[in-house]
Coordinates of C-alpha atoms and ligand atoms in Angstrom, one line a residue:
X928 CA 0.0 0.0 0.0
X929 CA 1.0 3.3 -0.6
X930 CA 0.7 6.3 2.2
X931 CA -1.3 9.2 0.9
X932 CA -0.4 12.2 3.2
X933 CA -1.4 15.4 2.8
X934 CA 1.0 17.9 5.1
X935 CA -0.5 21.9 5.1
X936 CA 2.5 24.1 5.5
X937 CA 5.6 23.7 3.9
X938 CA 7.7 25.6 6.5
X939 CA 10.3 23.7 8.4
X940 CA 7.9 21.3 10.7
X941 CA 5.8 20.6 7.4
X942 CA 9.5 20.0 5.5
X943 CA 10.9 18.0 7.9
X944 CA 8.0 15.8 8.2
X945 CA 8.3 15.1 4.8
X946 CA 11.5 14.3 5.0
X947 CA 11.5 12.0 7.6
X948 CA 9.1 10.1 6.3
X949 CA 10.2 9.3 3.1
X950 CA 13.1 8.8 4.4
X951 CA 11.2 5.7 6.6
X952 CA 9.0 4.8 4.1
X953 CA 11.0 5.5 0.5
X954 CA 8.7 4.4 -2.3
X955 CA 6.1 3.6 -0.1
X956 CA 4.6 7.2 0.6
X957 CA 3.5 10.2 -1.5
X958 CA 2.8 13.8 -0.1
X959 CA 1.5 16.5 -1.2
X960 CA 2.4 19.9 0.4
X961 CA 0.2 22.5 0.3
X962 CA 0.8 25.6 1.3
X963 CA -1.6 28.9 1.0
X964 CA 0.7 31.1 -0.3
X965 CA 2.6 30.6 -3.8
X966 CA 6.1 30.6 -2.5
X967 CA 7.4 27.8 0.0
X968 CA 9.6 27.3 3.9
X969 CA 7.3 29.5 6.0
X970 CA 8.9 31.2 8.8
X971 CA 12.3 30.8 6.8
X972 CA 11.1 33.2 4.5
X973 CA 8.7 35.1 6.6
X974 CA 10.0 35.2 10.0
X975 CA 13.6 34.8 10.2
X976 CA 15.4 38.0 9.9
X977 CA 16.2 39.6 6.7
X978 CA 19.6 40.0 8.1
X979 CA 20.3 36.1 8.9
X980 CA 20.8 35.0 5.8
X981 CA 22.8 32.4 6.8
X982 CA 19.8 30.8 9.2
X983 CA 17.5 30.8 5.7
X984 CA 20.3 28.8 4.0
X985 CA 18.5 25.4 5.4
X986 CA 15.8 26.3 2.5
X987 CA 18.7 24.2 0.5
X988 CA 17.7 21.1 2.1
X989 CA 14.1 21.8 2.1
X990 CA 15.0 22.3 -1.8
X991 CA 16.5 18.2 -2.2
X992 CA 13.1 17.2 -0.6
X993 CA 11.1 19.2 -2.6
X994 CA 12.7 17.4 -6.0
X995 CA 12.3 13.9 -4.5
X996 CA 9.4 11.7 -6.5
X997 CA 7.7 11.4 -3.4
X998 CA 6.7 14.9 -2.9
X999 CA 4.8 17.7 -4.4
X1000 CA 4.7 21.0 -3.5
X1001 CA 1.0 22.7 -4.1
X1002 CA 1.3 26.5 -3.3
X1003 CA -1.7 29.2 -3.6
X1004 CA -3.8 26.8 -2.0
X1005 CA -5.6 27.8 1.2
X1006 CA -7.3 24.9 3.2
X1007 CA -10.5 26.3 5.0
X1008 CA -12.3 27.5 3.1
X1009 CA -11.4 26.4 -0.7
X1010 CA -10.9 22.7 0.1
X1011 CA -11.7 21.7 3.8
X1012 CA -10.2 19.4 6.1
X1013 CA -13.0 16.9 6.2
X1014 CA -12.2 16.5 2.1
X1015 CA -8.7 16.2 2.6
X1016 CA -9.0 13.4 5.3
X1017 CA -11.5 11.5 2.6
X1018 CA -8.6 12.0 -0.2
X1019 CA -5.4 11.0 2.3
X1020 CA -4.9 8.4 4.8
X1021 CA -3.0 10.8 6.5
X1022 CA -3.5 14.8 7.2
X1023 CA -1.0 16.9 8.8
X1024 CA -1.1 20.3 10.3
X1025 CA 2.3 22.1 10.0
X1026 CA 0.6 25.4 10.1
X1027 CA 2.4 27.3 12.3
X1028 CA 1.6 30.1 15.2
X1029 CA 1.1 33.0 12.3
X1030 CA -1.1 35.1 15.3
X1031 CA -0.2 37.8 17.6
X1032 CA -0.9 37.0 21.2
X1033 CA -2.4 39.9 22.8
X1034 CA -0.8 41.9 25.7
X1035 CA -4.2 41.9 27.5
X1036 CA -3.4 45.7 28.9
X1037 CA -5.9 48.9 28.1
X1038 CA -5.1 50.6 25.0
X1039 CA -3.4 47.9 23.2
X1040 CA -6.0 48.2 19.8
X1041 CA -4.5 51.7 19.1
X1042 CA -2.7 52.7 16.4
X1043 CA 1.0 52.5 16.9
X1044 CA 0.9 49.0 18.4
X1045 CA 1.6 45.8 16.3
X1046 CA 2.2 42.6 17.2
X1047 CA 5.8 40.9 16.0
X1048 CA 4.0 38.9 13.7
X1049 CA 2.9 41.5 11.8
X1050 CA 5.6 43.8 12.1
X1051 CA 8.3 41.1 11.0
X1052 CA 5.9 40.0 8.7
X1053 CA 6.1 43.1 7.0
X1054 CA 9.7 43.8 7.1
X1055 CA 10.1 40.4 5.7
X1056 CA 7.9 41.0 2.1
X1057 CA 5.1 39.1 3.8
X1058 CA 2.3 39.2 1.8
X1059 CA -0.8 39.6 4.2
X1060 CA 1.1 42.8 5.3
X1061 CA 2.1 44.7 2.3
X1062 CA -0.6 47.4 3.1
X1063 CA 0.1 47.8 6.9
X1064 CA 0.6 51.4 8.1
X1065 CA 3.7 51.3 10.2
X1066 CA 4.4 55.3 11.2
X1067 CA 8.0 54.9 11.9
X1068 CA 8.0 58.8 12.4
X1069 CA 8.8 58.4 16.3
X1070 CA 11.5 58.7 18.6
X1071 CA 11.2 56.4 21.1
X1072 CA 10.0 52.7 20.4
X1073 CA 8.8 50.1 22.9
X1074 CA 9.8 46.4 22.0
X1075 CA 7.7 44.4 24.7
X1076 CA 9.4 40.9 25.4
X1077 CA 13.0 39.2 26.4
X1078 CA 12.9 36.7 23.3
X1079 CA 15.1 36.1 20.3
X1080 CA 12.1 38.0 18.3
X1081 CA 12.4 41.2 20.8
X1082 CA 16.3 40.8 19.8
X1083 CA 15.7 40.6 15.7
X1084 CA 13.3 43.3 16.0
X1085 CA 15.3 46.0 18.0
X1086 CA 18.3 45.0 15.7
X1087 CA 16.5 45.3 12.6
X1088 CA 15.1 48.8 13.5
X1089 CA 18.9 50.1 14.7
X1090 CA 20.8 48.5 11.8
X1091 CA 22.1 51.1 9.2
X1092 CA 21.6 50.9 5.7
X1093 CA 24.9 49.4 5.1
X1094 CA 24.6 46.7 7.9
X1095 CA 21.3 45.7 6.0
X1096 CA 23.4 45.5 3.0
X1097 CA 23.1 41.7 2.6
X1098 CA 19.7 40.8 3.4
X1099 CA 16.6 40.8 2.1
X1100 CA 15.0 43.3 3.9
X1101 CA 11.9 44.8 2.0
X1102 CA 12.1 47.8 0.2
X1103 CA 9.1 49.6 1.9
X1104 CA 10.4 49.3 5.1
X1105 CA 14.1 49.9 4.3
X1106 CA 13.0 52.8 3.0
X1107 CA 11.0 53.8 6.2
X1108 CA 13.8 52.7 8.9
X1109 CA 16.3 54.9 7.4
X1110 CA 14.2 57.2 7.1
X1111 CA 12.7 57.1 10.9
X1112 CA 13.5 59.7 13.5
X1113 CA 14.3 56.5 16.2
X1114 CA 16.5 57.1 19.1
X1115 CA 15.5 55.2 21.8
X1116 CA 14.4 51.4 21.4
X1117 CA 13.3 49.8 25.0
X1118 CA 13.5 46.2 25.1
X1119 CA 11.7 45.6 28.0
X1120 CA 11.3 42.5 30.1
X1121 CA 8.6 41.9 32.5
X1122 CA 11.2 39.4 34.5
X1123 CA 15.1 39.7 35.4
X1124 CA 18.1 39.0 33.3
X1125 CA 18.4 35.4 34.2
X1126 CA 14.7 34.6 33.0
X1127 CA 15.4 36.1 29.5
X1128 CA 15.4 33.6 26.5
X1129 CA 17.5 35.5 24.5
X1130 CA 20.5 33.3 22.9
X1131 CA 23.9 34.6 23.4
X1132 CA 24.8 35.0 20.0
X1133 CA 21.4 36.8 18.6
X1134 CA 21.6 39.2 22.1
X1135 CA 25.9 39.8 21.2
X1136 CA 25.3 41.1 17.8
X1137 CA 23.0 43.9 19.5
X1138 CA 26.7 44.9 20.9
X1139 CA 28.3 45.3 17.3
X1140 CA 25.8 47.7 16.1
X1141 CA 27.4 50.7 14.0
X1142 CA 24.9 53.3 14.7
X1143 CA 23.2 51.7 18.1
X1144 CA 24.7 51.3 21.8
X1145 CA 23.1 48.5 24.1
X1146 CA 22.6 50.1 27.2
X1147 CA 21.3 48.4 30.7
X1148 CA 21.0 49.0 34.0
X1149 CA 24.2 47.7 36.2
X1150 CA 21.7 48.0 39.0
X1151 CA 19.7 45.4 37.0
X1152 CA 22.2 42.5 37.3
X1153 CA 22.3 39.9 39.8
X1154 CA 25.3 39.2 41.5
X1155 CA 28.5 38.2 39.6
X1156 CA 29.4 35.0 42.1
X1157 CA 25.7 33.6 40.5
X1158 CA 27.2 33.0 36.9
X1159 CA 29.6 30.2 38.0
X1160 CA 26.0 28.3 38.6
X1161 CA 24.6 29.1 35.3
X1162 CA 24.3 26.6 32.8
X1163 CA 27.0 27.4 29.4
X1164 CA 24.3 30.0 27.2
X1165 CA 23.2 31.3 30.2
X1166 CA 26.6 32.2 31.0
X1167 CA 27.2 33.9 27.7
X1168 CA 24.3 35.7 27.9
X1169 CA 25.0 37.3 31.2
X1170 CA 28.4 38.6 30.5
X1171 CA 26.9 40.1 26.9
X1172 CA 24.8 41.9 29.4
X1173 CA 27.0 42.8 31.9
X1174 CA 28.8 44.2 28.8
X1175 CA 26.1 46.0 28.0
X1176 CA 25.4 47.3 31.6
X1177 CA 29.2 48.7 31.8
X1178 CA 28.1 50.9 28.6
X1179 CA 27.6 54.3 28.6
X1180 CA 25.8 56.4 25.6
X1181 CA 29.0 56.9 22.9
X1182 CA 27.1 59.3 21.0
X1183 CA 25.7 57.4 18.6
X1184 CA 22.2 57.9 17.1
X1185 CA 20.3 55.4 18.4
X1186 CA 20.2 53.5 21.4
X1187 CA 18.9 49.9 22.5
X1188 CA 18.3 49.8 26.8
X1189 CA 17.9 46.2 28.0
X1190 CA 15.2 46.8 30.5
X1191 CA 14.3 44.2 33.1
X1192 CA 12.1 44.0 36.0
X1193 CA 8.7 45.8 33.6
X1194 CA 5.9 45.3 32.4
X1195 CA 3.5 47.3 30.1
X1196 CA 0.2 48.3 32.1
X1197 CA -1.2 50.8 29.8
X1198 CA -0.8 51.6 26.1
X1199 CA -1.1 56.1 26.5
X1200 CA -2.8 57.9 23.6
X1201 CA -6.3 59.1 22.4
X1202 CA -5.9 58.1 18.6
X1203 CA -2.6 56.6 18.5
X1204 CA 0.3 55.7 20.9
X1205 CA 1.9 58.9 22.8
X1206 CA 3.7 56.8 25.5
X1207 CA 3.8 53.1 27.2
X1208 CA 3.4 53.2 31.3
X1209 CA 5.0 50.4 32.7
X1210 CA 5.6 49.0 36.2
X1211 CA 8.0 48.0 38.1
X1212 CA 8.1 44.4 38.8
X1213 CA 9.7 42.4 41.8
X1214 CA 10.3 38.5 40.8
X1215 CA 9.7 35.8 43.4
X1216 CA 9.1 32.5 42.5
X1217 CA 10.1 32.5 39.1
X1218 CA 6.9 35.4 38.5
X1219 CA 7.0 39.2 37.8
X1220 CA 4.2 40.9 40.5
X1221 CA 3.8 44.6 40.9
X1222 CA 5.4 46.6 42.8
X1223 CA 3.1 50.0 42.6
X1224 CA 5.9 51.8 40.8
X1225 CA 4.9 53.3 37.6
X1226 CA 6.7 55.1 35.3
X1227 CA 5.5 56.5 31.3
X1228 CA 8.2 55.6 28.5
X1229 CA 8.0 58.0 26.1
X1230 CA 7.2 55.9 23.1
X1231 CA 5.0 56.4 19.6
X1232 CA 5.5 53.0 18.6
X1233 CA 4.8 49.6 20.8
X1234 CA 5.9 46.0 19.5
X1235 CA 4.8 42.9 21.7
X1236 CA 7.0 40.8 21.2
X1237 CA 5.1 38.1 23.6
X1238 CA 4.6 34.7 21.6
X1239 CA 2.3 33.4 19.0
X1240 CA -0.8 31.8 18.8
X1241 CA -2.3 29.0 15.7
X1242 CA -5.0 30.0 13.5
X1243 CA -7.7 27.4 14.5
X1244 CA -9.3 25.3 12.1
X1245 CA -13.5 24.9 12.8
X1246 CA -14.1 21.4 13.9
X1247 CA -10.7 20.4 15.2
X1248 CA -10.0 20.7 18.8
X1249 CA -8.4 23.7 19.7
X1250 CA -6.9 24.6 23.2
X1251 CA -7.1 28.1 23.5
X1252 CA -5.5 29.0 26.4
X1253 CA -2.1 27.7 24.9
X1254 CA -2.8 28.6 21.5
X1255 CA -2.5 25.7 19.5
X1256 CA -4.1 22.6 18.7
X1257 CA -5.2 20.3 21.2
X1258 CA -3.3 17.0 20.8
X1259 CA -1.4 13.9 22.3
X1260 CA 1.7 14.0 21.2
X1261 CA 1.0 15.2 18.1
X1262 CA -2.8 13.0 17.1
X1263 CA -5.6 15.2 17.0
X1264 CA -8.0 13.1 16.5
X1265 CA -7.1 9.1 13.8
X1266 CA -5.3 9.9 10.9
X1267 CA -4.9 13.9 11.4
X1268 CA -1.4 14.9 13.0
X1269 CA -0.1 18.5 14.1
X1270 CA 3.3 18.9 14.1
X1271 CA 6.1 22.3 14.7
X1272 CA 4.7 25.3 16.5
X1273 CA 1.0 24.1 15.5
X1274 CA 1.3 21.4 18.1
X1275 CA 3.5 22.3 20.9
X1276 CA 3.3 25.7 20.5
X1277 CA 5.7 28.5 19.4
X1278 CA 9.6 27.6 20.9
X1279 CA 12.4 26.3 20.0
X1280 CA 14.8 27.0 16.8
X1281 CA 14.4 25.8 13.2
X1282 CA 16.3 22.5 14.3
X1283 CA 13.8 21.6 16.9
X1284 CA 11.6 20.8 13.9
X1285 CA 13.4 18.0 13.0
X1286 CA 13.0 15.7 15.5
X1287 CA 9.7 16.9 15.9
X1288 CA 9.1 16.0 12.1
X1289 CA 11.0 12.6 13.0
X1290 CA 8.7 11.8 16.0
X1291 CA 5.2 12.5 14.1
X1292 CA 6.5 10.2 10.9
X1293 CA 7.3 7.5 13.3
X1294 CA 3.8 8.1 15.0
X1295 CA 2.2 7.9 11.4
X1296 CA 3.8 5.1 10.4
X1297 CA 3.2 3.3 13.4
X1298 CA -0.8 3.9 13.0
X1299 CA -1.8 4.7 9.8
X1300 CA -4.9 3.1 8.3
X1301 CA -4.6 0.9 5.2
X1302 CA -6.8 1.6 2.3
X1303 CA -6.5 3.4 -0.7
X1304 CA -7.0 6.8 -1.1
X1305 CA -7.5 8.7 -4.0
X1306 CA -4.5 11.2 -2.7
X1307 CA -2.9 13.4 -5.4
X1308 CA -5.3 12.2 -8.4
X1309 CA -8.4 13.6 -5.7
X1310 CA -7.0 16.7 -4.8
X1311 CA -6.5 17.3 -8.6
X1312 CA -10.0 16.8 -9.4
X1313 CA -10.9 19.3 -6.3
X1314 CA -8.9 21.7 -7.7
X1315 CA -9.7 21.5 -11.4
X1316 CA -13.6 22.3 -10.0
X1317 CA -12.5 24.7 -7.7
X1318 CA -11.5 27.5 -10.0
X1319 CA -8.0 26.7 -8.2
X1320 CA -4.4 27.8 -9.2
X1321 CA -2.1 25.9 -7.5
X1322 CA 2.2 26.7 -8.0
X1323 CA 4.4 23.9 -8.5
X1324 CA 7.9 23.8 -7.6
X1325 CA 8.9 24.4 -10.6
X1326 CA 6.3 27.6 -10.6
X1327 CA 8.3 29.1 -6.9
X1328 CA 12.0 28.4 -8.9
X1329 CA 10.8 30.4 -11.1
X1330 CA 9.4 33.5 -8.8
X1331 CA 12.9 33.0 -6.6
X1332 CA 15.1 33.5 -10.1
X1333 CA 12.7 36.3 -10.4
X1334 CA 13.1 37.6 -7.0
X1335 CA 17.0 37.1 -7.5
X1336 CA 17.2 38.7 -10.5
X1337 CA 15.9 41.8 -9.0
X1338 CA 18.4 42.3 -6.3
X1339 CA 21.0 45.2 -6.5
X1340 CA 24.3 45.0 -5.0
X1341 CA 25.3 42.2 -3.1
X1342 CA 21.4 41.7 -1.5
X1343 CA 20.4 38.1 -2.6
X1344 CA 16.8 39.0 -3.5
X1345 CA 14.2 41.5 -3.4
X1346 CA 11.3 39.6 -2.5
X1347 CA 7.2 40.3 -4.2
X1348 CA 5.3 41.4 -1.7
X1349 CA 1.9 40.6 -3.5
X1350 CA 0.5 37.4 -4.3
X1351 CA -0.5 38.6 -8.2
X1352 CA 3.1 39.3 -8.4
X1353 CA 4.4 36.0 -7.3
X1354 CA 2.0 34.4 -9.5
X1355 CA 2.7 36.0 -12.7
X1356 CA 7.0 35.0 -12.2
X1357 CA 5.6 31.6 -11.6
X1358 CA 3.9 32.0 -15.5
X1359 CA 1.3 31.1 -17.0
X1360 CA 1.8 27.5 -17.3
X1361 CA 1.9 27.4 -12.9
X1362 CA -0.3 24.0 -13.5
X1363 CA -0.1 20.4 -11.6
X1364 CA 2.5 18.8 -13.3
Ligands
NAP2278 P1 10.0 33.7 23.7 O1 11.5 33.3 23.7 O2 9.1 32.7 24.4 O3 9.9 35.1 24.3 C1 8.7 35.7 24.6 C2 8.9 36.8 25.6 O4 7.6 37.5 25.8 C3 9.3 36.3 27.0 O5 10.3 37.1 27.5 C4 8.0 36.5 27.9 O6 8.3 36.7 29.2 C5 7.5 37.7 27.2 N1 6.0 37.9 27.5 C6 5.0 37.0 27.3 N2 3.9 37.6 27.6 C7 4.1 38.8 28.1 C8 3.4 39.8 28.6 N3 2.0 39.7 28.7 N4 4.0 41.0 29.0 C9 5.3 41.1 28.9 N5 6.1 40.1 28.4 C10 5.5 39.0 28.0 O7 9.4 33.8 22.2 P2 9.9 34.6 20.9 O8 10.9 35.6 21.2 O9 8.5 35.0 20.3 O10 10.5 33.5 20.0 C11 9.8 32.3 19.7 C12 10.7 31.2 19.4 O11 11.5 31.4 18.2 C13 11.8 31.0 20.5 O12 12.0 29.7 20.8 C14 13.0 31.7 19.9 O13 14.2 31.3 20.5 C15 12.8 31.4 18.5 N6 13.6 32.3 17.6 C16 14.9 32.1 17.4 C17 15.6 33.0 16.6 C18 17.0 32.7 16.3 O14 17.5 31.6 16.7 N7 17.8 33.5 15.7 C19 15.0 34.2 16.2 C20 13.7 34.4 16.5 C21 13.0 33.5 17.3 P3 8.3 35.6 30.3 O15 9.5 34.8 30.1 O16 8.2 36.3 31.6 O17 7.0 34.7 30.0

């Protein structure tokens, strides 16, 4: 018998999953990856910074898989409403959910929906050419900026908005909001975290590079840091990561034009403004217990533009069972319900690097294989006939190689593309003839 498996999302979990299991079942499986927008890898295209080229180089592998017999990539097709679940799981044996966290979670504070505040997802969304935000309004015309959130996305997002032109040289930042960043009167960017320096997830090397900044200073508090004699106790990272701050806390302003303050122990209570954001007050917090309380002592940062940086949330899907306090889908260990899988930051929610996805991927093909119904499915041939009454245009692989030449092509200088930003762009370079092959 052959495995019909249909994954949605062709970022790393959905790739990875693929991988793995043809690498388990060779000639015994065939996937199709759908993916609702024309170009494939996700959060390697969307979310990683423009700057870290380096971290999108993985695409290559994602690349070998996509050739393989095995596997077809389907882009421009959106599972909801087009074609739904319930179909899909009549035309596969196996349906899996590699759909991400693509949703802001919300600060929960008053004054949070005005304008001014916007979430990472949709601020690196549109840095990053993303296509559901080519017509956001970002007004970059501020001074002072509040990046809310000790993560690696608080980190890429303070760095992007303090890098020069020239540092931005070799990425793929997009246009629009190049052109706005340089253009922006920023001086202050607050990187504020509700807890202390040793509960930030920041990795050592993402939080050094915001020390190497040409036109930025990292500033913190030295009154911040904990003791020094703790750091012999912390684990290797976390030992890195403290001296970058200590670095930063020995810092004074050089001059330069903008600066980055590490701020611990402070959380947002209000967004301040009557049409749009004038100023962030935040309050102290003391930490016991591994949690941030109160402490009554407020303070207003003097901000016009606030980015929660605070975690991510998965579109649900109606009739799958959702848990919505965590976000994300509810499952055992990846089964949502026989014969339809979540896998990545769909199922265990949004942590961990691109390399966590691969044992992830690994552990859901060995669940599917250890499971899956036999029967045949009509797989590919069904989806075709879905999409042929559907009005559908689906992009092969050989439809995105052809928008990514096209992207490439369009670069200047040493930048290694300049990405579409609208779907009817992306699906003229993929040509007229983007049909199933
Ligand atoms: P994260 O590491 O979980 O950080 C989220 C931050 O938001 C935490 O500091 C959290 O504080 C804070 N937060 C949550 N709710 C808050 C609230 N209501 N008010 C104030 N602060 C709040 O998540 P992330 O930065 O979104 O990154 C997601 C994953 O992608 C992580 O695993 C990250 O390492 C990874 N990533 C990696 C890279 C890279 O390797 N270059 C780049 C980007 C992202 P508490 O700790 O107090 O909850």
């Amino acid at each position: 018998m052959t495995l019909q498996v249909a994954i949605i999302g062709s970022g790393p979990a959905g790739y990875y999953t693929a991988e793995a299991l043809i690498d388990q079942l060779g000639d015994g499986v065939r996937i199709d990856l759908i993916d609702r927008l024309p170009t494939p890898y996700g959060l390697i295209r969307g979310g990683v910074a423009p700057d870290h080229q380096s971290i999108k180089g993985v695409s290559r592998r994602y690349e070998q898989t996509s050739w393989q017999p095995q596997l077809r990539f389907l882009g421009n097709i959106e599972i909801g409403d087009a074609i739904s679940i319930s179909e899909l799981a009549r035309l596969y044996n196996v349906v899996v959910l590699a759909t991400g966290a693509p949703l802001d979670r919300t600060l929960g504070v008053p004054g949070e929906n005005l304008a001014g505040v916007i979430g990472s997802a949709a601020f690196v969304g549109w840095y990053n050419s993303h296509p559901d935000f080519a017509d956001l309004k970002i007004d970059l015309n501020v001074k002072g900026v509040a990046v809310i959130g000790n993560g690696n996305v608080a980190i890429d997002v303070a760095r992007v908005l303090a890098k020069t032109a020239d540092e931005m040289a070799l990425s793929d930042l997009a246009p629009h909001a190049a052109e706005q960043i340089q253009a922006s009167q920023i001086e202050d960017i607050w990187v504020l975290g509700r807890r202390g320096p040793l509960e930030a997830s920041f990795t050592p090397k993402e939080l050094g590079e915001m020390g190497e900044l040409t036109h930025a200073d990292a500033l913190a508090d030295p009154a911040q840091m904990p003791p020094a004699d703790i750091d012999a106790s912390l684990d290797p990272a976390q030992r890195k990561v403290m001296a970058r701050l200590r670095g930063f806390a020995g810092n004074t302003p050089s001059g330069k034009p903008r600066r980055v303050h590490l701020r611990f122990f402070c959380r947002p209570v209000e967004v301040l403004g009557a049409d749009r954001v004038t100023g962030l007050k935040v309050e102290r917090t003391i930490v016991e217990a591994g949690r941030a309380h109160g402490s009554g002592d407020f303070t207003v940062l003097p901000v016009g533009l606030v980015i929660p940086c605070i975690g991510y949330r998965t579109r649900p899907i109606p009739g799958l069972p959702f848990d919505d306090s965590a976000g994300r889908f509810r499952n055992e260990d990846g089964l949502i319900q026989p014969g339809v899988y979540c896998v990545g930051w769909a199922r265990r929610g949004p942590s961990g690097t691109i390399g966590t996805n691969r044992p992830d991927g690994i552990a859901i093909a060995q669940a599917i294989i250890a499971s899956a119904q036999a029967g045949e499915r009509a797989g590919s041939a069904g989806l075709d006939a879905l999409i042929a009454s559907r009005d559908l245009w689906p992009v092969t692989f050989a439809g995105w190689k052809r928008i990514e030449a096209a992207e490439e092509a369009a670069a200047q200088g040493p930048a290694p593309r300049v990405k579409f930003v609208r779907v009817s762009d992306m699906m003229a370079a993929a040509g007229p003839d983007a049909a199933l092959q």
